[in-house]
Short mmCIF file of C-alpha atoms in Angstrom, two decimals:
data_model
loop_
_atom_site.label_atom_id
_atom_site.label_comp_id
_atom_site.label_asym_id
_atom_site.label_seq_id
_atom_site.Cartn_x
_atom_site.Cartn_y
_atom_site.Cartn_z
CA UNK A 29 -10.84 18.95 -52.50
CA UNK A 30 -8.34 20.92 -54.58
CA UNK A 31 -4.91 22.18 -53.53
CA UNK A 32 -2.42 20.57 -51.16
CA UNK A 33 -3.64 18.84 -48.10
CA UNK A 34 -0.85 20.32 -45.98
CA UNK A 35 0.65 23.71 -46.48
CA UNK A 36 3.46 25.00 -44.31
CA UNK A 37 4.52 28.59 -44.90
CA UNK A 38 7.56 30.46 -43.45
CA UNK A 39 7.57 28.27 -40.32
CA UNK A 40 10.05 29.27 -37.61
CA UNK A 41 10.87 27.63 -34.37
CA UNK A 42 13.53 28.56 -31.76
CA UNK A 43 14.21 27.09 -28.33
CA UNK A 44 15.68 30.27 -26.61
CA UNK A 45 18.57 31.35 -28.62
CA UNK A 46 18.81 28.13 -30.52
CA UNK A 47 17.00 28.47 -33.88
CA UNK A 48 15.88 25.07 -34.94
CA UNK A 49 13.65 25.78 -37.98
CA UNK A 50 14.42 28.68 -40.22
CA UNK A 51 11.67 29.75 -42.56
CA UNK A 52 10.35 26.34 -43.70
CA UNK A 53 7.76 26.17 -46.55
CA UNK A 54 6.39 22.95 -47.80
CA UNK A 55 3.32 21.63 -49.64
CA UNK A 56 2.14 17.99 -49.36
CA UNK A 57 -0.59 16.65 -51.60
CA UNK A 58 -3.33 14.35 -50.40
CA UNK A 59 -2.19 10.67 -50.52
CA UNK A 60 1.46 11.53 -50.80
CA UNK A 61 4.18 9.82 -48.60
CA UNK A 62 6.93 12.10 -47.66
CA UNK A 63 10.18 11.00 -46.04
CA UNK A 64 12.19 13.49 -44.08
CA UNK A 65 15.91 12.56 -43.71
CA UNK A 66 18.93 14.39 -42.46
CA UNK A 67 21.49 14.48 -39.77
CA UNK A 68 20.40 14.52 -36.17
CA UNK A 69 19.80 18.07 -35.00
CA UNK A 70 18.78 19.22 -38.42
CA UNK A 71 15.22 19.97 -37.18
CA UNK A 72 13.23 17.16 -38.91
CA UNK A 73 11.69 15.90 -35.68
CA UNK A 74 10.92 19.39 -34.56
CA UNK A 75 9.21 20.15 -37.90
CA UNK A 76 7.08 17.01 -37.45
CA UNK A 77 6.21 18.02 -33.95
CA UNK A 78 5.20 21.49 -35.11
CA UNK A 79 2.82 20.03 -37.71
CA UNK A 80 0.57 18.61 -34.93
CA UNK A 81 1.51 21.37 -32.55
CA UNK A 82 3.25 19.31 -29.91
CA UNK A 83 5.78 22.09 -30.32
CA UNK A 84 4.28 25.52 -30.92
CA UNK A 85 6.07 27.44 -33.74
CA UNK A 86 7.31 30.93 -33.24
CA UNK A 87 6.19 32.10 -36.65
CA UNK A 88 4.56 31.11 -39.90
CA UNK A 89 1.38 29.32 -40.89
CA UNK A 90 0.19 25.69 -40.89
CA UNK A 91 -2.76 24.31 -42.89
CA UNK A 92 -4.01 20.81 -42.49
CA UNK A 93 -7.11 20.13 -44.53
CA UNK A 94 -9.62 22.92 -43.81
CA UNK A 95 -7.89 24.01 -40.52
CA UNK A 96 -5.30 26.80 -40.64
CA UNK A 97 -3.42 28.14 -37.63
CA UNK A 98 -1.12 31.17 -37.84
CA UNK A 99 1.76 31.76 -35.43
CA UNK A 100 3.02 35.12 -34.30
CA UNK A 101 5.67 34.47 -31.62
CA UNK A 102 5.51 37.99 -30.28
CA UNK A 103 1.86 37.97 -29.46
CA UNK A 104 1.50 34.31 -28.86
CA UNK A 105 -2.14 34.68 -29.99
CA UNK A 106 -2.71 30.90 -29.87
CA UNK A 107 -6.08 29.41 -30.51
CA UNK A 108 -7.89 28.07 -27.45
CA UNK A 109 -7.11 24.67 -25.99
CA UNK A 110 -10.15 23.02 -27.56
CA UNK A 111 -9.29 24.02 -31.15
CA UNK A 112 -5.66 23.00 -30.53
CA UNK A 113 -6.94 19.60 -29.42
CA UNK A 114 -9.23 19.44 -32.50
CA UNK A 115 -6.29 20.19 -34.74
CA UNK A 116 -4.12 17.59 -33.16
CA UNK A 117 -6.83 15.01 -33.37
CA UNK A 118 -6.78 15.43 -37.14
CA UNK A 119 -3.19 14.49 -37.33
CA UNK A 120 -2.07 10.98 -36.15
CA UNK A 121 1.30 10.83 -34.48
CA UNK A 122 3.50 7.72 -33.89
CA UNK A 123 6.42 8.25 -31.55
CA UNK A 124 9.84 6.71 -31.40
CA UNK A 125 9.13 5.22 -27.91
CA UNK A 126 5.59 4.17 -28.62
CA UNK A 127 4.20 6.01 -25.53
CA UNK A 128 1.31 3.52 -25.17
CA UNK A 129 -0.79 3.96 -22.12
CA UNK A 130 0.52 1.25 -19.74
CA UNK A 131 -2.69 1.05 -17.68
CA UNK A 132 -4.82 0.05 -20.63
CA UNK A 133 -4.94 -3.02 -22.79
CA UNK A 134 -4.01 -2.83 -26.54
CA UNK A 135 -7.77 -2.57 -27.23
CA UNK A 136 -8.21 0.10 -24.56
CA UNK A 137 -5.29 2.18 -26.02
CA UNK A 138 -6.86 2.08 -29.44
CA UNK A 139 -10.35 2.86 -28.12
CA UNK A 140 -9.31 5.67 -25.84
CA UNK A 141 -9.19 8.43 -28.45
CA UNK A 142 -12.51 7.75 -30.08
CA UNK A 143 -14.31 7.25 -26.65
CA UNK A 144 -12.81 10.09 -24.70
CA UNK A 145 -12.26 12.70 -27.47
CA UNK A 146 -14.75 11.93 -30.14
CA UNK A 147 -17.42 10.65 -27.74
CA UNK A 148 -17.92 7.54 -29.94
CA UNK A 149 -20.39 4.98 -28.34
CA UNK A 150 -18.27 2.26 -26.63
CA UNK A 151 -19.57 -0.68 -28.68
CA UNK A 152 -18.95 1.15 -31.97
CA UNK A 153 -15.41 2.26 -30.79
CA UNK A 154 -14.61 -1.40 -29.71
CA UNK A 155 -15.75 -2.78 -33.09
CA UNK A 156 -13.61 -0.17 -34.90
CA UNK A 157 -10.62 -0.71 -32.59
CA UNK A 158 -10.83 -4.54 -33.21
CA UNK A 159 -10.84 -3.93 -36.99
CA UNK A 160 -7.76 -1.72 -36.66
CA UNK A 161 -5.89 -4.20 -34.45
CA UNK A 162 -6.62 -6.85 -37.04
CA UNK A 163 -5.31 -4.58 -39.78
CA UNK A 164 -2.05 -4.32 -37.90
CA UNK A 165 -2.03 -8.10 -37.31
CA UNK A 166 -2.60 -7.97 -33.53
CA UNK A 167 -6.27 -8.91 -33.08
CA UNK A 168 -5.10 -11.83 -30.90
CA UNK A 169 -3.33 -9.44 -28.60
CA UNK A 170 -6.27 -7.13 -27.95
CA UNK A 171 -6.52 -7.90 -24.37
CA UNK A 172 -2.72 -7.72 -23.54
CA UNK A 173 -1.16 -4.90 -21.62
CA UNK A 174 1.66 -3.07 -23.28
CA UNK A 175 4.37 -4.53 -20.98
CA UNK A 176 3.47 -7.98 -22.38
CA UNK A 177 3.98 -6.85 -25.97
CA UNK A 178 7.28 -6.74 -28.03
CA UNK A 179 8.58 -3.41 -29.28
CA UNK A 180 7.29 -4.10 -32.76
CA UNK A 181 3.81 -5.09 -31.40
CA UNK A 182 3.75 -1.92 -29.24
CA UNK A 183 4.52 0.19 -32.21
CA UNK A 184 1.80 -1.45 -34.27
CA UNK A 185 -0.73 -0.88 -31.45
CA UNK A 186 0.46 2.80 -31.44
CA UNK A 187 -0.20 2.99 -35.18
CA UNK A 188 -3.66 1.60 -34.65
CA UNK A 189 -4.30 4.06 -31.79
CA UNK A 190 -3.45 6.96 -34.13
CA UNK A 191 -5.53 5.54 -36.99
CA UNK A 192 -8.51 5.27 -34.69
CA UNK A 193 -8.96 9.02 -34.78
CA UNK A 194 -9.37 8.83 -38.57
CA UNK A 195 -6.71 11.41 -39.14
CA UNK A 196 -6.14 13.16 -42.42
CA UNK A 197 -2.32 12.64 -42.19
CA UNK A 198 -0.10 10.29 -40.23
CA UNK A 199 3.09 11.51 -38.79
CA UNK A 200 5.88 8.99 -37.90
CA UNK A 201 8.69 10.33 -35.65
CA UNK A 202 11.54 7.76 -36.14
CA UNK A 203 8.95 5.02 -35.56
CA UNK A 204 11.50 2.22 -35.94
CA UNK A 205 14.64 3.67 -34.27
CA UNK A 206 13.94 2.13 -30.88
CA UNK A 207 13.23 -1.30 -32.25
CA UNK A 208 15.50 -4.41 -32.34
CA UNK A 209 16.60 -4.91 -35.99
CA UNK A 210 14.53 -8.07 -36.40
CA UNK A 211 11.37 -6.19 -35.35
CA UNK A 212 11.76 -3.23 -37.80
CA UNK A 213 10.24 -5.09 -40.81
CA UNK A 214 6.78 -5.82 -39.20
CA UNK A 215 6.32 -2.01 -38.56
CA UNK A 216 7.60 -1.00 -41.87
CA UNK A 217 5.09 -3.48 -43.56
CA UNK A 218 2.23 -1.86 -41.74
CA UNK A 219 3.41 1.57 -43.01
CA UNK A 220 3.68 0.18 -46.53
CA UNK A 221 0.17 -1.14 -46.32
CA UNK A 222 -1.05 2.36 -45.24
CA UNK A 223 0.83 3.88 -48.25
CA UNK A 224 -0.97 1.46 -50.64
CA UNK A 225 -4.31 2.67 -49.25
CA UNK A 226 -3.44 6.18 -50.06
CA UNK A 227 -2.84 7.48 -46.56
CA UNK A 228 -1.04 10.74 -46.51
CA UNK A 229 2.03 10.25 -44.38
CA UNK A 230 5.17 12.10 -43.28
CA UNK A 231 7.95 9.95 -42.06
CA UNK A 232 11.08 11.04 -40.14
CA UNK A 233 13.36 8.18 -40.63
CA UNK A 234 16.89 6.84 -40.88
CA UNK A 235 15.86 3.93 -42.98
CA UNK A 236 17.08 5.36 -46.28
CA UNK A 237 16.27 2.16 -48.22
CA UNK A 238 12.71 2.18 -46.90
CA UNK A 239 12.35 5.91 -47.82
CA UNK A 240 13.46 5.20 -51.36
CA UNK A 241 10.92 2.37 -51.61
CA UNK A 242 7.87 3.95 -50.07
CA UNK A 243 8.24 7.79 -50.48
CA UNK A 244 6.87 9.98 -53.26
CA UNK A 245 8.93 12.84 -52.05
CA UNK A 246 12.00 13.00 -49.98
CA UNK A 247 12.99 16.09 -47.98
CA UNK A 248 16.58 16.48 -46.94
CA UNK A 249 16.95 18.76 -43.96
CA UNK A 250 20.10 20.36 -42.80
CA UNK A 251 20.59 23.08 -40.11
CA UNK A 252 16.93 23.95 -39.91
CA UNK A 253 16.31 24.39 -43.66
CA UNK A 254 15.04 22.19 -46.43
CA UNK A 255 18.31 21.57 -48.31
CA UNK A 256 16.81 19.41 -51.01
CA UNK A 257 13.40 18.09 -51.91
CA UNK A 258 12.17 15.91 -54.67
CA UNK A 259 11.38 12.35 -55.69
CA UNK A 260 13.61 9.67 -54.19
CA UNK A 261 15.31 9.01 -57.60
CA UNK A 262 16.72 12.40 -57.35
CA UNK A 263 17.36 13.18 -53.66
CA UNK A 264 18.68 9.77 -52.72
CA UNK A 265 20.06 8.44 -55.99
CA UNK A 266 21.36 11.67 -57.63
CA UNK A 267 21.51 14.42 -54.95
CA UNK A 268 22.38 17.76 -56.32
CA UNK A 269 23.70 19.25 -53.04
CA UNK A 270 27.13 18.45 -51.62
CA UNK A 271 25.70 18.11 -48.10
CA UNK A 272 23.12 15.57 -49.17
CA UNK A 273 25.84 13.57 -50.98
CA UNK A 274 28.07 13.75 -47.88
CA UNK A 275 25.17 12.48 -45.52
CA UNK A 276 24.09 9.72 -47.84
CA UNK A 277 27.69 8.68 -48.47
CA UNK A 278 28.28 8.42 -44.79
CA UNK A 279 25.10 6.43 -44.51
CA UNK A 280 26.16 4.02 -47.38
CA UNK A 281 29.54 3.55 -45.78
CA UNK A 282 28.06 2.66 -42.42
CA UNK A 283 25.53 0.22 -43.86
CA UNK A 284 28.23 -1.38 -45.82
CA UNK A 285 30.26 -1.69 -42.85
CA UNK A 286 27.33 -3.21 -40.95
CA UNK A 287 27.00 -5.68 -43.86
CA UNK A 288 30.61 -6.72 -43.61
CA UNK A 289 30.21 -7.20 -39.88
CA UNK A 290 27.25 -9.41 -40.47
CA UNK A 291 29.23 -11.51 -42.91
CA UNK A 292 32.18 -11.67 -40.67
CA UNK B 5 14.58 -9.06 -10.13
CA UNK B 6 11.17 -10.72 -9.67
CA UNK B 7 12.68 -13.45 -7.44
CA UNK B 8 14.40 -10.94 -5.20
CA UNK B 9 11.15 -9.10 -4.52
CA UNK B 10 9.02 -12.15 -4.03
CA UNK B 11 11.65 -13.40 -1.51
CA UNK B 12 11.96 -10.12 0.34
CA UNK B 13 8.32 -9.77 1.24
CA UNK B 14 7.85 -12.76 3.47
CA UNK B 15 11.30 -12.11 4.84
CA UNK B 16 10.45 -8.65 6.05
CA UNK B 17 7.14 -9.87 7.37
CA UNK B 18 8.98 -12.50 9.46
CA UNK B 19 11.31 -9.68 10.72
CA UNK B 20 8.16 -7.89 11.90
CA UNK B 21 6.88 -11.03 13.57
CA UNK B 22 10.17 -11.60 15.37
CA UNK B 23 10.26 -7.98 16.63
CA UNK B 24 6.66 -8.43 17.86
CA UNK B 25 7.54 -11.64 19.67
CA UNK B 26 10.61 -10.15 21.35
CA UNK B 27 8.49 -7.16 22.58
CA UNK B 28 5.66 -9.35 23.89
CA UNK B 29 8.15 -11.68 25.52
CA UNK B 30 9.96 -8.80 27.31
CA UNK B 31 6.64 -7.43 28.49
CA UNK B 32 5.50 -10.88 29.65
CA UNK B 33 8.84 -11.47 31.49
CA UNK B 34 8.72 -8.08 33.09
CA UNK B 35 5.10 -8.59 34.24
CA UNK B 36 5.96 -12.07 35.71
CA UNK B 37 8.97 -10.54 37.48
CA UNK B 38 6.81 -7.82 38.96
CA UNK B 39 4.25 -10.31 40.05
CA UNK B 40 6.71 -12.59 41.76
CA UNK B 41 8.86 -9.94 43.45
CA UNK B 42 5.68 -7.95 44.38
CA UNK B 43 4.42 -10.97 46.19
CA UNK B 44 7.60 -11.33 48.26
CA UNK B 45 8.92 -7.71 49.20
CA UNK B 46 6.06 -5.39 48.52
CA UNK B 47 8.27 -2.34 48.28
CA UNK B 48 8.13 0.61 45.81
CA UNK B 49 7.15 0.09 42.23
CA UNK B 50 7.51 -3.64 42.62
CA UNK B 51 4.57 -3.54 45.07
CA UNK B 52 2.29 -1.82 42.66
CA UNK B 53 -1.15 -3.22 42.87
CA UNK B 54 -2.44 -3.61 39.33
CA UNK B 55 -6.12 -2.98 38.75
CA UNK B 56 -7.16 -3.36 35.17
CA UNK B 57 -10.85 -3.49 36.40
CA UNK B 58 -10.77 0.31 36.20
CA UNK B 59 -10.67 0.03 32.37
CA UNK B 60 -13.91 -2.03 32.38
CA UNK B 61 -15.59 0.37 34.71
CA UNK B 62 -14.91 3.28 32.37
CA UNK B 63 -15.26 1.30 29.09
CA UNK B 64 -17.90 3.71 27.90
CA UNK B 65 -15.70 6.70 27.96
CA UNK B 66 -12.83 4.81 26.48
CA UNK B 67 -14.80 3.39 23.58
CA UNK B 68 -16.32 6.86 22.86
CA UNK B 69 -12.75 8.30 22.93
CA UNK B 70 -11.60 5.73 20.51
CA UNK B 71 -14.49 6.25 18.16
CA UNK B 72 -13.82 10.04 18.32
CA UNK B 73 -10.20 9.41 17.46
CA UNK B 74 -11.15 7.24 14.50
CA UNK B 75 -13.93 9.55 13.30
CA UNK B 76 -11.59 12.53 13.57
CA UNK B 77 -8.95 10.74 11.60
CA UNK B 78 -11.33 9.84 8.75
CA UNK B 79 -12.66 13.45 8.52
CA UNK B 80 -9.15 14.99 8.60
CA UNK B 81 -7.77 12.39 6.09
CA UNK B 82 -10.65 13.03 3.65
CA UNK B 83 -10.60 16.83 3.95
CA UNK B 84 -6.70 16.71 3.76
CA UNK B 85 -6.80 14.56 0.62
CA UNK B 86 -9.09 17.08 -1.03
CA UNK B 87 -6.91 19.94 0.04
CA UNK B 88 -3.78 17.94 -1.09
CA UNK B 89 -5.30 17.06 -4.55
CA UNK B 90 -6.32 20.65 -5.32
CA UNK B 91 -3.09 22.25 -4.15
CA UNK B 92 -1.00 19.47 -5.58
CA UNK B 93 -2.57 19.95 -9.03
CA UNK B 94 -2.33 23.76 -8.52
CA UNK B 95 1.40 23.52 -7.91
CA UNK B 96 1.82 22.15 -11.48
CA UNK B 97 0.50 25.31 -13.03
CA UNK B 98 2.88 27.47 -14.97
CA UNK B 99 1.42 30.65 -13.41
CA UNK B 100 3.53 31.89 -10.40
CA UNK B 101 0.48 33.75 -9.08
CA UNK B 102 -1.01 30.34 -8.39
CA UNK B 103 2.11 28.29 -7.45
CA UNK B 104 3.80 30.87 -5.19
CA UNK B 105 0.98 31.09 -2.53
CA UNK B 106 0.51 27.33 -2.67
CA UNK B 107 4.19 26.86 -2.07
CA UNK B 108 4.08 29.24 0.87
CA UNK B 109 1.17 27.40 2.43
CA UNK B 110 2.93 24.08 2.12
CA UNK B 111 6.13 25.30 3.59
CA UNK B 112 4.44 27.05 6.49
CA UNK B 113 2.58 23.88 7.45
CA UNK B 114 5.44 21.52 6.85
CA UNK B 115 8.01 23.66 8.79
CA UNK B 116 6.08 24.41 11.99
CA UNK B 117 5.26 21.83 14.67
CA UNK B 118 1.63 20.59 14.41
CA UNK B 119 1.13 21.24 18.12
CA UNK B 120 2.05 24.86 17.67
CA UNK B 121 -0.34 25.12 14.73
CA UNK B 122 -3.17 23.58 16.84
CA UNK B 123 -2.66 26.01 19.58
CA UNK B 124 -2.42 28.91 17.17
CA UNK B 125 -5.62 27.94 15.36
CA UNK B 126 -7.56 27.71 18.57
CA UNK B 127 -6.20 30.60 20.62
CA UNK B 128 -4.67 33.13 18.01
CA UNK B 129 -6.78 32.79 14.96
CA UNK B 130 -10.03 33.93 16.65
CA UNK B 131 -8.34 37.00 17.87
CA UNK B 132 -7.10 37.76 14.33
CA UNK B 133 -10.41 37.12 12.62
CA UNK B 134 -12.86 37.88 15.38
CA UNK B 135 -14.62 34.59 14.67
CA UNK B 136 -15.25 32.22 17.60
CA UNK B 137 -14.21 28.68 16.84
CA UNK B 138 -15.05 25.62 18.90
CA UNK B 139 -12.03 23.33 19.65
CA UNK B 140 -13.36 20.75 17.23
CA UNK B 141 -13.62 23.16 14.39
CA UNK B 142 -10.19 24.64 14.99
CA UNK B 143 -8.66 21.23 15.31
CA UNK B 144 -10.36 19.89 12.10
CA UNK B 145 -9.31 22.96 10.17
CA UNK B 146 -5.73 22.80 11.38
CA UNK B 147 -5.13 18.98 10.96
CA UNK B 148 -6.81 18.97 7.54
CA UNK B 149 -4.56 21.84 6.39
CA UNK B 150 -1.50 20.21 8.00
CA UNK B 151 -2.29 16.90 6.32
CA UNK B 152 -3.10 18.55 2.99
CA UNK B 153 0.32 20.14 2.91
CA UNK B 154 1.99 16.72 3.06
CA UNK B 155 -0.53 15.00 0.72
CA UNK B 156 -0.05 17.95 -1.77
CA UNK B 157 3.60 17.10 -2.12
CA UNK B 158 2.84 13.39 -2.53
CA UNK B 159 0.27 14.21 -5.34
CA UNK B 160 2.65 16.50 -7.08
CA UNK B 161 5.52 14.08 -6.90
CA UNK B 162 3.25 11.26 -8.22
CA UNK B 163 2.12 13.33 -11.15
CA UNK B 164 5.58 14.65 -12.22
CA UNK B 165 7.01 11.17 -12.00
CA UNK B 166 4.97 10.11 -15.00
CA UNK B 167 6.85 10.14 -18.27
CA UNK B 168 6.42 13.17 -20.49
CA UNK B 169 5.77 10.87 -23.50
CA UNK B 170 2.32 10.02 -21.82
CA UNK B 171 1.28 13.61 -22.00
CA UNK B 172 2.44 13.91 -25.56
CA UNK B 173 0.72 10.76 -26.65
CA UNK B 174 -2.62 11.97 -24.96
CA UNK B 175 -2.35 15.43 -26.65
CA UNK B 176 -1.49 13.81 -30.00
CA UNK B 177 -4.95 12.01 -30.00
CA UNK B 178 -6.56 15.30 -29.26
CA UNK B 179 -7.12 15.17 -25.50
CA UNK B 180 -7.62 18.46 -23.57
CA UNK B 181 -5.55 19.02 -20.50
CA UNK B 182 -8.30 17.91 -18.20
CA UNK B 183 -9.00 14.77 -20.23
CA UNK B 184 -5.34 13.67 -20.25
CA UNK B 185 -5.12 14.31 -16.52
CA UNK B 186 -8.21 12.28 -15.79
CA UNK B 187 -7.75 9.43 -18.24
CA UNK B 188 -3.95 9.09 -18.54
CA UNK B 189 -1.87 10.81 -15.91
CA UNK B 190 -3.95 10.42 -12.65
CA UNK B 191 -4.63 6.70 -13.02
CA UNK B 192 -0.95 6.04 -13.37
CA UNK B 193 0.11 8.54 -10.78
CA UNK B 194 -2.41 7.30 -8.21
CA UNK B 195 -0.90 3.93 -8.13
CA UNK B 196 2.43 5.40 -7.20
CA UNK B 197 0.79 7.71 -4.61
CA UNK B 198 -1.09 5.11 -2.59
CA UNK B 199 1.69 3.82 -0.29
CA UNK B 200 3.00 7.32 0.68
CA UNK B 201 -0.64 8.50 1.13
CA UNK B 202 -1.24 5.57 3.38
CA UNK B 203 1.86 6.35 5.50
CA UNK B 204 0.81 10.03 5.87
CA UNK B 205 -2.64 8.98 6.87
CA UNK B 206 -1.19 6.80 9.59
CA UNK B 207 0.74 9.87 10.80
CA UNK B 208 -2.61 11.66 10.83
CA UNK B 209 -4.17 9.19 13.15
CA UNK B 210 -1.31 9.63 15.60
CA UNK B 211 -1.43 13.37 15.23
CA UNK B 212 -5.04 13.24 16.49
CA UNK B 213 -3.73 12.53 20.00
CA UNK B 214 -2.60 16.15 20.03
CA UNK B 215 -6.23 17.22 20.04
CA UNK B 216 -6.31 16.45 23.79
CA UNK B 217 -4.54 19.67 24.54
CA UNK B 218 -7.61 21.57 23.13
CA UNK B 219 -9.89 19.38 25.25
CA UNK B 220 -11.31 17.59 22.29
CA UNK B 221 -12.61 14.27 23.77
CA UNK B 222 -10.45 11.85 21.84
CA UNK B 223 -8.99 8.61 23.15
CA UNK B 224 -6.04 10.24 24.93
CA UNK B 225 -8.22 13.00 26.47
CA UNK B 226 -10.68 10.49 27.81
CA UNK B 227 -7.75 8.52 29.26
CA UNK B 228 -6.40 11.55 31.05
CA UNK B 229 -9.85 12.36 32.57
CA UNK B 230 -10.19 8.89 33.89
CA UNK B 231 -6.55 8.79 35.13
CA UNK B 232 -7.16 12.00 37.08
CA UNK B 233 -10.37 10.48 38.42
CA UNK B 234 -8.94 7.21 39.51
CA UNK B 235 -5.31 7.71 40.07
CA UNK B 236 -4.58 4.84 37.75
CA UNK B 237 -2.22 6.44 35.09
CA UNK B 238 -0.25 3.24 34.56
CA UNK B 239 -3.18 1.13 33.62
CA UNK B 240 -4.83 3.82 31.51
CA UNK B 241 -1.93 5.11 29.62
CA UNK B 242 -0.66 1.66 28.93
CA UNK B 243 -4.04 0.69 27.61
CA UNK B 244 -4.19 3.83 25.36
CA UNK B 245 -0.81 2.97 23.96
CA UNK B 246 -1.96 -0.51 23.16
CA UNK B 247 -5.18 0.65 21.69
CA UNK B 248 -3.34 3.05 19.28
CA UNK B 249 -0.96 0.10 18.49
CA UNK B 250 -3.75 -2.27 17.86
CA UNK B 251 -5.44 0.05 15.44
CA UNK B 252 -2.29 1.03 13.62
CA UNK B 253 -0.41 -2.26 13.32
CA UNK B 254 -2.90 -3.95 10.88
CA UNK B 255 -3.08 -0.72 8.86
CA UNK B 256 0.73 -0.58 8.70
CA UNK B 257 1.03 -4.14 7.46
CA UNK B 258 -1.64 -3.55 4.93
CA UNK B 259 0.09 -0.38 3.70
CA UNK B 260 3.30 -2.34 3.46
CA UNK B 261 1.64 -4.94 1.39
CA UNK B 262 0.17 -2.36 -0.94
CA UNK B 263 3.69 -0.93 -1.35
CA UNK B 264 5.00 -4.25 -2.54
CA UNK B 265 1.98 -4.61 -4.79
CA UNK B 266 2.59 -1.20 -6.36
CA UNK B 267 6.25 -1.82 -6.87
CA UNK B 268 5.91 -5.30 -8.44
CA UNK B 269 3.14 -4.25 -10.82
CA UNK B 270 5.49 -1.56 -12.09
CA UNK B 271 8.07 -4.04 -13.47
#
């Protein structure tokens, strides 16, 4: 298929008087990994949530693959629930706090989408779910309930659950922010593996080093606009905007301070 | 945390056991005292001539009354649960045209005495609607709606206690609202609802004793009939109190245990 996989045009989102996204336009090619960075409150998580319609934008247009949805805040002429659900199913979402279903095993969590939403036969869904769990290194935890898993294991199950829907894009909303530092690596490794396979991904992240390593494109957001966008060698290493430099400078300072602490 | 809970369960059970022993001991002592003093003086209450044989004589009526009470409880609990589930889910709608009338229904039934409601359904509603209702129908309708109002709040509370992240995760894998309710929210909420639903159902059983005012032949009504017949209120009403107690105590203990189970599985 030609053209970008994801196209966002003039996207607007406000919560009451508080305007969070101001006229965002973006294009993401198939197979690209995009990292969204920026200070908290800059709208990066909201933008991610708008792409799979967990937040409904007030204006603009979103295209993912063959599906396009237009938003007109005034008329709120939203598509019906079923097509909203179908749209969401084509985008995989991984949350900061995992949000696994606590009453289902790891295997049950991964099978749930295919069985309930896609009506995949149980045996087939189970085989696919086991393959995905093995891919994230957790086949031996298939029958564990989430409360018996570590944070890193939970997040890997959550990634497998999202992959089970065979999404055309994976969205990660600060997927490692709630993890203990020593558990971050195992989740980042899974994400790196997906990048190597050519999965299209958008990551909202505070891991600047990881963003530089894995992203094809870095988007720096500030106050609801895309302040800077380009390859990591430009946005992270040689930012053109003063605000980007200030944000990354603070980041460098704090990670150096953390390094000093670790030594001391 | 785990230790504290596993310790507190047997402890509270032994509290219950102690309380029971005290009650039984007091009753036994009092009966013995009555028996001894009755034998010597024979004056007033002390000289009351117990006759529990009357219970045996009227066992058919008493058993049918007890069965009626149990049957009525089951019917009113089932209907009440259906009403409570539907109205509890309805209260979660964002449309005030749905939520406002439901809220009104719940408050009306929660804020008026159930005895007043029973009398109103039997004597006043037929005047209003022109429909004749038997006492049984009026009582079923009233107690089911009354229980439903309380169940409704339990259902609603159980559902809104589930973390919003669960809804988001279910939506993110493409579930419709009905699917996420059935597969994700209700199974988790139901676990939290069971103990309060049990307690409310125990209240429902006790409330069925009010049916006697409408001459529905439940346990209390049959007891009243026999007491009038035999002039043996002491034996009959004591037996009836014990009968309610004997039915409810095991259920209460069971409900308590479920409560501990629900709480410890949450950790």
